[in-house]
Tab-separated table of C-alpha atoms in Angstrom:
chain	number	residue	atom	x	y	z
A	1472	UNK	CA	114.181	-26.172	132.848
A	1473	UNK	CA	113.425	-22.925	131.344
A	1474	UNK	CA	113.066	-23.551	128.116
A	1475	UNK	CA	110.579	-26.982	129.422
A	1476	UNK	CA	108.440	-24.308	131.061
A	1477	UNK	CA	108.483	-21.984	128.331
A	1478	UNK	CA	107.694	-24.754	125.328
A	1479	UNK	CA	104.322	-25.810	128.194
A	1480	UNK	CA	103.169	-22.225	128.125
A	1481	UNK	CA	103.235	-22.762	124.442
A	1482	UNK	CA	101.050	-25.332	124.517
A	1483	UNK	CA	99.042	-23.853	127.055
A	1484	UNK	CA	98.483	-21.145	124.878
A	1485	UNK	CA	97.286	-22.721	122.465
A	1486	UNK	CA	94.135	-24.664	123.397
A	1487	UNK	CA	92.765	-22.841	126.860
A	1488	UNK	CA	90.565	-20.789	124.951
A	1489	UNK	CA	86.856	-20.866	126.171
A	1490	UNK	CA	84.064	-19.261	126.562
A	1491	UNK	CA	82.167	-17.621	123.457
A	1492	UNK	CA	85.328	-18.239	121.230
A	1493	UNK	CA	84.863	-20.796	118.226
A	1494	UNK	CA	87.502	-23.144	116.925
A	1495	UNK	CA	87.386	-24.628	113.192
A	1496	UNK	CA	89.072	-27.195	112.766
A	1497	UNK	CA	90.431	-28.210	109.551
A	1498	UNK	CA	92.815	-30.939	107.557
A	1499	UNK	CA	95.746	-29.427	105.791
A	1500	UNK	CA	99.304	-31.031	104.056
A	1501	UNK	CA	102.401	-28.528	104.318
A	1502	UNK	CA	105.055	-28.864	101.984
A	1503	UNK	CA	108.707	-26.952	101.438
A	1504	UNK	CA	112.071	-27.094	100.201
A	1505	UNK	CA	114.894	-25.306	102.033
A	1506	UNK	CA	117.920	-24.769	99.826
A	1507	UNK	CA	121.646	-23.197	100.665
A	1508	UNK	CA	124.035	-23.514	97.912
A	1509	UNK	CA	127.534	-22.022	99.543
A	1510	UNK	CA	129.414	-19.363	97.742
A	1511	UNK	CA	132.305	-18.815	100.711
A	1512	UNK	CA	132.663	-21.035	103.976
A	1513	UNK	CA	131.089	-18.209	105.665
A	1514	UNK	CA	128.247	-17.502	103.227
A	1515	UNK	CA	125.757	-19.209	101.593
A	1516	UNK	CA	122.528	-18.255	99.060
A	1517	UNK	CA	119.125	-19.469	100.693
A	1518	UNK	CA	116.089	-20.189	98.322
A	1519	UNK	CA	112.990	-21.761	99.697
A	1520	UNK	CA	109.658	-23.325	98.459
A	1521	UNK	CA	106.368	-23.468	100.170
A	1522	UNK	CA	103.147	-24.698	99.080
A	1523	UNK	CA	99.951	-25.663	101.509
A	1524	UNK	CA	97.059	-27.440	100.647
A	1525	UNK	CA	93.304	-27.630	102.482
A	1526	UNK	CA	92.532	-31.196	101.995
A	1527	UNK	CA	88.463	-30.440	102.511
A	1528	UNK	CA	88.661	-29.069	98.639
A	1529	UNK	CA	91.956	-30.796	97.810
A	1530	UNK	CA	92.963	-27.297	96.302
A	1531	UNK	CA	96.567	-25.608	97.462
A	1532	UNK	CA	95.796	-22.295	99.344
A	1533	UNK	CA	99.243	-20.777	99.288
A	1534	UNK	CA	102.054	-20.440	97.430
A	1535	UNK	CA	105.052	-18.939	99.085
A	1536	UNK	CA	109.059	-18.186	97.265
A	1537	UNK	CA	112.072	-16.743	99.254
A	1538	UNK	CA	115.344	-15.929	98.524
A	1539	UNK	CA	118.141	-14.388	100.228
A	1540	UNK	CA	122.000	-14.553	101.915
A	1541	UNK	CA	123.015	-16.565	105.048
A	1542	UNK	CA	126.237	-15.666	106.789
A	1543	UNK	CA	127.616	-18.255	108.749
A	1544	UNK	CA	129.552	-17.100	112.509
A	1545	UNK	CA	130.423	-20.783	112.715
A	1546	UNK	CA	128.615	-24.193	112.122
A	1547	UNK	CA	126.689	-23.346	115.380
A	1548	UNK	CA	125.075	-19.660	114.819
A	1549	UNK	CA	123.933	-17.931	111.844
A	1550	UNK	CA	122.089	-14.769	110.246
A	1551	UNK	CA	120.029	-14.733	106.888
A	1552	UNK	CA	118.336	-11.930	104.993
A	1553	UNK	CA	115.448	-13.111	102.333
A	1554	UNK	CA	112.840	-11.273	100.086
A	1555	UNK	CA	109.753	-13.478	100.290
A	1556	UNK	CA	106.612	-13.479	97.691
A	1557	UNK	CA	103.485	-15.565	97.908
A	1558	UNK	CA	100.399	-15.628	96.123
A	1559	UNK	CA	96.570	-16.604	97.958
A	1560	UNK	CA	95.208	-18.045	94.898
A	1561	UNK	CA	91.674	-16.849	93.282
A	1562	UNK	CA	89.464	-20.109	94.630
A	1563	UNK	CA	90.773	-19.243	98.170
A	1564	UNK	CA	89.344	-15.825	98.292
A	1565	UNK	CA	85.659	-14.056	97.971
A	1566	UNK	CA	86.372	-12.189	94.801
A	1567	UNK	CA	87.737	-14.949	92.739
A	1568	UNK	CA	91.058	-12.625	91.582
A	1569	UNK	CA	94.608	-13.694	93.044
A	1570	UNK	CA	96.554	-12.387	96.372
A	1571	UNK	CA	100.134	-11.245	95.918
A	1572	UNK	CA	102.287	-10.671	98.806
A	1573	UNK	CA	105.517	-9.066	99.214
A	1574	UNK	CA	107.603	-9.022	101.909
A	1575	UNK	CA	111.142	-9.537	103.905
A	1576	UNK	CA	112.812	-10.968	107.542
A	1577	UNK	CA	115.672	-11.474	108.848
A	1578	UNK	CA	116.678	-14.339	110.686
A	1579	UNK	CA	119.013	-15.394	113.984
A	1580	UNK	CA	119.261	-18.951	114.099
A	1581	UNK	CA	121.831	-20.788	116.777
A	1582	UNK	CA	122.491	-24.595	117.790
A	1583	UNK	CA	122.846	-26.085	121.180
A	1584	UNK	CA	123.251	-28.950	123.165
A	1585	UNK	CA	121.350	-30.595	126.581
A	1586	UNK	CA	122.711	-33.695	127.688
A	1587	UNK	CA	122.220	-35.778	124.174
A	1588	UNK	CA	119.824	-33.489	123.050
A	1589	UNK	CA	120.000	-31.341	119.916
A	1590	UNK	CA	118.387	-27.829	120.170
A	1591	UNK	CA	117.296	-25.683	117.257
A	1592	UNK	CA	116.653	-22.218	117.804
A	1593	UNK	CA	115.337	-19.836	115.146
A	1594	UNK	CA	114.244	-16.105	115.752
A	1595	UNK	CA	112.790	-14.549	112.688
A	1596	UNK	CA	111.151	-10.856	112.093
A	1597	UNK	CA	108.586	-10.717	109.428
A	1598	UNK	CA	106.989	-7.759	107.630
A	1599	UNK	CA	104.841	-8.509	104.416
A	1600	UNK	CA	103.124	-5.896	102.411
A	1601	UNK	CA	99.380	-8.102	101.784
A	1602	UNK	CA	96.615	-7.812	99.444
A	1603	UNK	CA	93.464	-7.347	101.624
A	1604	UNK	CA	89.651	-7.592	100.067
A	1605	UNK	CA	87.513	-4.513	100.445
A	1606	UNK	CA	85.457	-4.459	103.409
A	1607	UNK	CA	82.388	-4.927	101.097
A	1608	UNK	CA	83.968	-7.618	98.969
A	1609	UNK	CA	83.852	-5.680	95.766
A	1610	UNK	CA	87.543	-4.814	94.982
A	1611	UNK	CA	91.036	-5.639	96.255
A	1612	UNK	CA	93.517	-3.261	97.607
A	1613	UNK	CA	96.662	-3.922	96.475
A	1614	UNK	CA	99.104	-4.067	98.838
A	1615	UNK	CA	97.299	-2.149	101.307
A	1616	UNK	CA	98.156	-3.913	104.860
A	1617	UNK	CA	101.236	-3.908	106.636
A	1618	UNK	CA	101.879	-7.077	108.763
A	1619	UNK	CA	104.840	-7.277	111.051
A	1620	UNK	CA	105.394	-11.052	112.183
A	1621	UNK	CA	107.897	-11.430	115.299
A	1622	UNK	CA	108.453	-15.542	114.929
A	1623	UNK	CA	110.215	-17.954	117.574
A	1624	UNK	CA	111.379	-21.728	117.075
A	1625	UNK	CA	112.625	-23.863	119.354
A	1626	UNK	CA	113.469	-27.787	117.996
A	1627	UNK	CA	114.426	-30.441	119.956
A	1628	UNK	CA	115.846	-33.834	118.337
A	1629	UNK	CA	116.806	-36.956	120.000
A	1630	UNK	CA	119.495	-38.466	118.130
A	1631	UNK	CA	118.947	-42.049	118.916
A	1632	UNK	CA	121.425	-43.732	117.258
A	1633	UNK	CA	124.724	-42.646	115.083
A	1634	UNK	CA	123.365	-43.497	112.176
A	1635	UNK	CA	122.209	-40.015	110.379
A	1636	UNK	CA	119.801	-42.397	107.855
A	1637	UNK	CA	117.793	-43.587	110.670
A	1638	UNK	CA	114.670	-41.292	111.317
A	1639	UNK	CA	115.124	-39.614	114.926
A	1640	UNK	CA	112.639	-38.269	116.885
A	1641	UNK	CA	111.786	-34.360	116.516
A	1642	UNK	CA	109.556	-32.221	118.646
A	1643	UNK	CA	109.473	-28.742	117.881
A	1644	UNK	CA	107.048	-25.411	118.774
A	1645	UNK	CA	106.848	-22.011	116.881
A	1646	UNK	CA	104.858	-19.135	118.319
A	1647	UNK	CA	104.173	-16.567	116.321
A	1648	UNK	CA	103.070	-12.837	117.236
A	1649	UNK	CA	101.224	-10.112	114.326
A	1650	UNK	CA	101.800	-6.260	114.927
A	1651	UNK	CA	99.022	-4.902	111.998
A	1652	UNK	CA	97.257	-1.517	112.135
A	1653	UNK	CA	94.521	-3.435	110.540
A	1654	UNK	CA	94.086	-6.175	112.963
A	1655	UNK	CA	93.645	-6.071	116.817
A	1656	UNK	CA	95.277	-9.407	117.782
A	1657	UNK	CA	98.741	-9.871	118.846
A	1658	UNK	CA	98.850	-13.543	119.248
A	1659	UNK	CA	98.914	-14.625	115.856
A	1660	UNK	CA	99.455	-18.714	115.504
A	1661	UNK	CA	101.318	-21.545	117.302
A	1662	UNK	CA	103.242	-24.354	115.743
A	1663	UNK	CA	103.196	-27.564	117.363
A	1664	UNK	CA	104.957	-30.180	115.309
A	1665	UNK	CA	105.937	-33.696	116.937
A	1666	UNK	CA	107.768	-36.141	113.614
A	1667	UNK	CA	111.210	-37.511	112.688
A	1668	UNK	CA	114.203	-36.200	111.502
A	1669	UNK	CA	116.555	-37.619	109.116
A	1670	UNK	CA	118.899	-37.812	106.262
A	1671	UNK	CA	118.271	-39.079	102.442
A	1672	UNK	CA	121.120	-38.793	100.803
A	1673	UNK	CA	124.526	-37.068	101.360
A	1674	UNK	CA	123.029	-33.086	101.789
A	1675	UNK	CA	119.304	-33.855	102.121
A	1676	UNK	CA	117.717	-33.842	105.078
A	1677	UNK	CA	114.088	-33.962	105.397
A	1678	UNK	CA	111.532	-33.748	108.615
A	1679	UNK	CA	107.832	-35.420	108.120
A	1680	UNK	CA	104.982	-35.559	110.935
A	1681	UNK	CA	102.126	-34.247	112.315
A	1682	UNK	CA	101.724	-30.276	113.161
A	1683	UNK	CA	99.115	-28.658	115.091
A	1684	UNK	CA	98.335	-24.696	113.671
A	1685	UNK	CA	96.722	-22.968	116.370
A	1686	UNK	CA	95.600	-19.888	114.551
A	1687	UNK	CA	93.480	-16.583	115.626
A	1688	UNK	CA	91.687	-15.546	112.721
A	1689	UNK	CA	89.375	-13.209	114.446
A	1690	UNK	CA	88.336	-11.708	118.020
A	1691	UNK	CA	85.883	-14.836	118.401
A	1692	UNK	CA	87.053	-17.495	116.123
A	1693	UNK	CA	90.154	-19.541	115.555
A	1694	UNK	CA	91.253	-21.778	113.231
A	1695	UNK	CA	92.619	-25.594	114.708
A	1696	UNK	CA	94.589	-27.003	111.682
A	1697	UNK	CA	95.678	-30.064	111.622
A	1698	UNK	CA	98.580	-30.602	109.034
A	1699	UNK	CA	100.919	-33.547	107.537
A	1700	UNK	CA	103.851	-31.967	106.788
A	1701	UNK	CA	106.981	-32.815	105.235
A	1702	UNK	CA	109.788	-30.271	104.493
A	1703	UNK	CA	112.998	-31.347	102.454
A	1704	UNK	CA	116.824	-29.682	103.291
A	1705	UNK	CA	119.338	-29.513	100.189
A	1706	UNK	CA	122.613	-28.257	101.504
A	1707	UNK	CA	125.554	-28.040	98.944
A	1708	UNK	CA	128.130	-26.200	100.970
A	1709	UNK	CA	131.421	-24.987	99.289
A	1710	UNK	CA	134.467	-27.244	99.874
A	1711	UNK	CA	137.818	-25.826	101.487
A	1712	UNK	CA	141.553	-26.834	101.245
Protein backbone atom coordinates (compact mmCIF):
# COMPACT_ATOMS: atom_id res chain seq x y z
CA UNK A 1 0.00 0.00 0.00
CA UNK A 2 2.83 2.25 0.55
CA UNK A 3 4.66 2.00 -2.20
CA UNK A 4 0.81 2.38 -4.36
CA UNK A 5 0.57 5.72 -2.57
CA UNK A 6 3.98 6.72 -3.07
CA UNK A 7 4.19 5.71 -7.10
CA UNK A 8 0.38 8.21 -7.17
CA UNK A 9 2.26 11.07 -5.60
CA UNK A 10 4.61 10.48 -8.43
CA UNK A 11 2.27 10.98 -10.81
CA UNK A 12 0.70 13.63 -9.04
CA UNK A 13 3.75 15.39 -9.19
CA UNK A 14 4.13 15.40 -12.29
CA UNK A 15 1.25 17.10 -14.12
CA UNK A 16 -0.57 19.47 -11.24
CA UNK A 17 1.35 22.28 -12.28
CA UNK A 18 -0.77 25.46 -13.05
CA UNK A 19 -0.97 28.70 -13.02
CA UNK A 20 1.66 30.96 -15.00
CA UNK A 21 3.90 27.80 -15.57
CA UNK A 22 4.35 26.63 -19.34
CA UNK A 23 4.70 23.07 -20.50
CA UNK A 24 6.44 22.12 -23.99
CA UNK A 25 5.71 19.31 -25.08
CA UNK A 26 7.85 17.40 -27.32
CA UNK A 27 8.38 13.81 -29.29
CA UNK A 28 11.53 12.00 -28.38
CA UNK A 29 12.94 8.02 -29.02
CA UNK A 30 15.29 6.74 -26.06
CA UNK A 31 17.62 4.15 -26.74
CA UNK A 32 20.37 2.03 -24.45
CA UNK A 33 22.26 -0.98 -23.97
CA UNK A 34 22.96 -2.29 -20.46
CA UNK A 35 25.85 -4.73 -20.39
CA UNK A 36 27.42 -6.99 -17.31
CA UNK A 37 29.98 -9.37 -18.39
CA UNK A 38 30.85 -11.43 -14.90
CA UNK A 39 34.39 -11.75 -13.79
CA UNK A 40 33.52 -13.70 -10.20
CA UNK A 41 29.92 -14.95 -9.09
CA UNK A 42 29.93 -12.00 -6.94
CA UNK A 43 31.20 -9.39 -9.41
CA UNK A 44 30.53 -8.30 -12.59
CA UNK A 45 31.89 -5.24 -15.14
CA UNK A 46 28.87 -2.89 -16.17
CA UNK A 47 29.16 -0.86 -19.51
CA UNK A 48 26.20 1.03 -20.80
CA UNK A 49 25.05 2.93 -23.98
CA UNK A 50 22.67 5.76 -24.27
CA UNK A 51 21.66 7.76 -27.11
CA UNK A 52 18.28 10.13 -27.35
CA UNK A 53 16.88 11.58 -30.21
CA UNK A 54 14.22 14.78 -30.65
CA UNK A 55 12.14 13.52 -33.40
CA UNK A 56 10.91 17.40 -34.32
CA UNK A 57 14.61 17.69 -36.11
CA UNK A 58 15.21 13.93 -36.30
CA UNK A 59 18.77 14.82 -34.86
CA UNK A 60 20.13 12.74 -31.54
CA UNK A 61 20.56 15.27 -28.63
CA UNK A 62 22.65 13.15 -26.32
CA UNK A 63 25.10 10.82 -26.21
CA UNK A 64 25.80 9.19 -22.92
CA UNK A 65 28.87 6.07 -22.04
CA UNK A 66 29.30 4.42 -18.54
CA UNK A 67 31.38 2.03 -17.19
CA UNK A 68 32.01 0.60 -13.92
CA UNK A 69 31.94 -2.64 -11.22
CA UNK A 70 28.78 -4.34 -9.81
CA UNK A 71 29.12 -6.48 -6.72
CA UNK A 72 26.56 -8.87 -6.30
CA UNK A 73 25.19 -9.64 -2.21
CA UNK A 74 23.06 -12.31 -3.86
CA UNK A 75 20.81 -12.62 -7.04
CA UNK A 76 18.36 -10.31 -5.11
CA UNK A 77 20.51 -7.04 -4.01
CA UNK A 78 23.34 -5.37 -5.53
CA UNK A 79 25.83 -2.25 -5.56
CA UNK A 80 27.61 -0.72 -8.73
CA UNK A 81 30.15 2.06 -9.11
CA UNK A 82 30.40 3.70 -12.86
CA UNK A 83 32.31 6.72 -14.43
CA UNK A 84 29.81 8.18 -16.89
CA UNK A 85 30.66 10.66 -20.02
CA UNK A 86 28.21 12.22 -22.41
CA UNK A 87 28.46 14.67 -24.99
CA UNK A 88 25.30 17.53 -25.91
CA UNK A 89 26.18 17.70 -29.45
CA UNK A 90 26.94 21.21 -31.36
CA UNK A 91 23.25 21.46 -33.27
CA UNK A 92 21.66 21.05 -29.77
CA UNK A 93 23.20 24.08 -28.28
CA UNK A 94 23.33 28.11 -29.02
CA UNK A 95 26.99 28.27 -29.82
CA UNK A 96 27.22 25.51 -32.28
CA UNK A 97 30.56 23.85 -30.31
CA UNK A 98 29.99 20.38 -28.43
CA UNK A 99 29.03 19.65 -24.54
CA UNK A 100 31.22 17.20 -22.67
CA UNK A 101 30.18 15.88 -19.43
CA UNK A 102 31.92 14.02 -16.84
CA UNK A 103 30.68 12.46 -14.07
CA UNK A 104 30.07 9.34 -11.50
CA UNK A 105 27.11 7.42 -9.12
CA UNK A 106 26.79 4.82 -7.31
CA UNK A 107 24.03 2.59 -7.29
CA UNK A 108 21.76 0.28 -4.65
CA UNK A 109 19.58 -1.80 -6.55
CA UNK A 110 17.35 -4.75 -4.70
CA UNK A 111 14.50 -7.25 -5.95
CA UNK A 112 11.26 -8.10 -4.34
CA UNK A 113 8.20 -9.82 -4.48
CA UNK A 114 4.12 -8.84 -3.89
CA UNK A 115 1.86 -11.55 -4.37
CA UNK A 116 2.95 -12.48 -8.23
CA UNK A 117 4.39 -9.32 -8.67
CA UNK A 118 8.02 -8.56 -9.50
CA UNK A 119 9.47 -5.32 -7.94
CA UNK A 120 12.54 -3.47 -9.16
CA UNK A 121 14.06 -1.05 -7.02
CA UNK A 122 17.01 1.13 -8.01
CA UNK A 123 18.51 4.07 -5.86
CA UNK A 124 21.20 5.91 -7.68
CA UNK A 125 23.37 9.20 -6.62
CA UNK A 126 24.54 11.26 -9.46
CA UNK A 127 27.14 14.05 -9.64
CA UNK A 128 28.30 15.25 -13.21
CA UNK A 129 30.79 17.94 -13.78
CA UNK A 130 28.68 19.90 -17.09
CA UNK A 131 29.64 22.23 -19.71
CA UNK A 132 27.34 25.30 -19.26
CA UNK A 133 27.08 28.29 -22.09
CA UNK A 134 28.00 31.75 -20.93
CA UNK A 135 25.24 33.72 -19.72
CA UNK A 136 25.62 35.91 -22.89
CA UNK A 137 26.01 33.01 -25.27
CA UNK A 138 29.47 33.90 -26.39
CA UNK A 139 31.76 31.18 -24.86
CA UNK A 140 31.47 27.88 -22.99
CA UNK A 141 32.76 27.13 -19.61
CA UNK A 142 34.18 24.04 -19.45
CA UNK A 143 33.18 22.06 -16.87
CA UNK A 144 32.00 24.77 -14.81
CA UNK A 145 28.63 23.36 -13.03
CA UNK A 146 28.36 20.88 -10.50
CA UNK A 147 25.09 18.81 -10.62
CA UNK A 148 24.27 16.36 -7.90
CA UNK A 149 21.32 13.98 -9.10
CA UNK A 150 19.65 11.88 -6.12
CA UNK A 151 17.58 9.21 -8.55
CA UNK A 152 14.76 6.63 -7.40
CA UNK A 153 13.18 3.62 -9.46
CA UNK A 154 10.63 1.59 -8.62
CA UNK A 155 9.48 -1.29 -11.50
CA UNK A 156 6.74 -3.36 -11.30
CA UNK A 157 6.29 -6.47 -13.81
CA UNK A 158 3.48 -8.81 -14.09
CA UNK A 159 4.77 -12.01 -15.13
CA UNK A 160 1.83 -13.39 -16.92
CA UNK A 161 2.79 -16.49 -18.01
CA UNK A 162 6.09 -18.86 -17.47
CA UNK A 163 7.23 -18.36 -20.56
CA UNK A 164 10.28 -15.67 -20.24
CA UNK A 165 9.86 -15.06 -24.40
CA UNK A 166 6.45 -13.80 -24.00
CA UNK A 167 6.39 -9.90 -23.53
CA UNK A 168 4.96 -9.14 -19.86
CA UNK A 169 3.57 -6.19 -18.77
CA UNK A 170 5.96 -3.43 -17.09
CA UNK A 171 5.02 -0.27 -15.31
CA UNK A 172 7.68 1.58 -13.83
CA UNK A 173 8.30 5.46 -12.28
CA UNK A 174 11.68 7.29 -11.68
CA UNK A 175 11.77 10.59 -9.84
CA UNK A 176 14.56 12.39 -10.00
CA UNK A 177 15.83 15.36 -7.65
CA UNK A 178 19.01 18.15 -8.84
CA UNK A 179 21.12 19.74 -5.92
CA UNK A 180 23.17 22.61 -8.32
CA UNK A 181 24.57 25.90 -6.98
CA UNK A 182 23.66 27.09 -10.37
CA UNK A 183 20.09 26.18 -10.49
CA UNK A 184 17.24 26.88 -7.95
CA UNK A 185 15.03 23.80 -8.55
CA UNK A 186 15.09 20.70 -6.63
CA UNK A 187 12.59 18.70 -8.46
CA UNK A 188 14.39 17.83 -11.41
CA UNK A 189 12.31 15.19 -13.82
CA UNK A 190 9.88 12.25 -13.45
CA UNK A 191 9.90 9.03 -15.37
CA UNK A 192 6.74 7.48 -16.15
CA UNK A 193 7.19 4.47 -18.36
CA UNK A 194 4.18 1.90 -18.89
CA UNK A 195 5.66 -1.18 -21.84
CA UNK A 196 6.60 -4.88 -21.83
CA UNK A 197 9.23 -6.80 -20.61
CA UNK A 198 10.83 -9.71 -22.10
CA UNK A 199 13.53 -11.99 -23.19
CA UNK A 200 15.30 -12.40 -26.83
CA UNK A 201 17.58 -14.77 -26.59
CA UNK A 202 19.34 -16.70 -23.75
CA UNK A 203 20.99 -13.30 -21.75
CA UNK A 204 19.07 -10.53 -23.55
CA UNK A 205 16.44 -8.98 -22.17
CA UNK A 206 14.96 -5.95 -23.56
CA UNK A 207 11.95 -3.45 -22.30
CA UNK A 208 10.08 -1.23 -25.18
CA UNK A 209 7.05 1.30 -24.53
CA UNK A 210 5.93 4.51 -24.01
CA UNK A 211 7.63 7.01 -21.27
CA UNK A 212 6.39 10.20 -20.09
CA UNK A 213 9.59 12.85 -19.07
CA UNK A 214 8.19 15.32 -16.88
CA UNK A 215 11.02 17.77 -16.80
CA UNK A 216 11.59 21.38 -15.01
CA UNK A 217 13.74 23.25 -17.17
CA UNK A 218 13.19 26.56 -15.58
CA UNK A 219 11.20 28.48 -12.67
CA UNK A 220 8.21 28.93 -15.29
CA UNK A 221 8.60 26.38 -17.92
CA UNK A 222 8.75 22.63 -18.21
CA UNK A 223 9.41 20.36 -20.66
CA UNK A 224 6.45 17.29 -21.30
CA UNK A 225 8.40 14.67 -23.38
CA UNK A 226 6.91 12.13 -24.76
CA UNK A 227 9.39 9.21 -25.64
CA UNK A 228 9.41 5.57 -27.41
CA UNK A 229 11.87 3.87 -25.76
CA UNK A 230 13.48 0.66 -26.00
CA UNK A 231 16.49 -0.42 -23.84
CA UNK A 232 18.33 -3.85 -24.52
CA UNK A 233 19.99 -6.15 -21.34
CA UNK A 234 23.14 -8.41 -22.32
CA UNK A 235 24.02 -10.42 -19.29
CA UNK A 236 26.95 -12.98 -19.69
CA UNK A 237 27.45 -14.04 -16.12
CA UNK A 238 30.47 -16.31 -15.18
CA UNK A 239 29.65 -20.04 -14.81
CA UNK A 240 30.44 -22.01 -11.44
CA UNK A 241 31.21 -25.72 -10.62
Amino acid sequence: MIKRAGFIAFWILCNTVQGQKTIKDQGQFWFMTNNQFSVHKTLAIETEGHVRWNLDNKKPYLFRGSTGIVYFFHKDFHINVSYLIQNRPYWSNNLGENLLDHGVWAQIGWSTRWDKLAINHRFRVETIWRDQEDPTFQTINRLSRIDVRPRYQIAIILPCWNNPYIPQPMVSDELIMLFSKKVNNIFNENRLFLGVRGQMVQGLSYDFGYMMIFQQASATSYNRNHALRLFLYYRFHKKTS
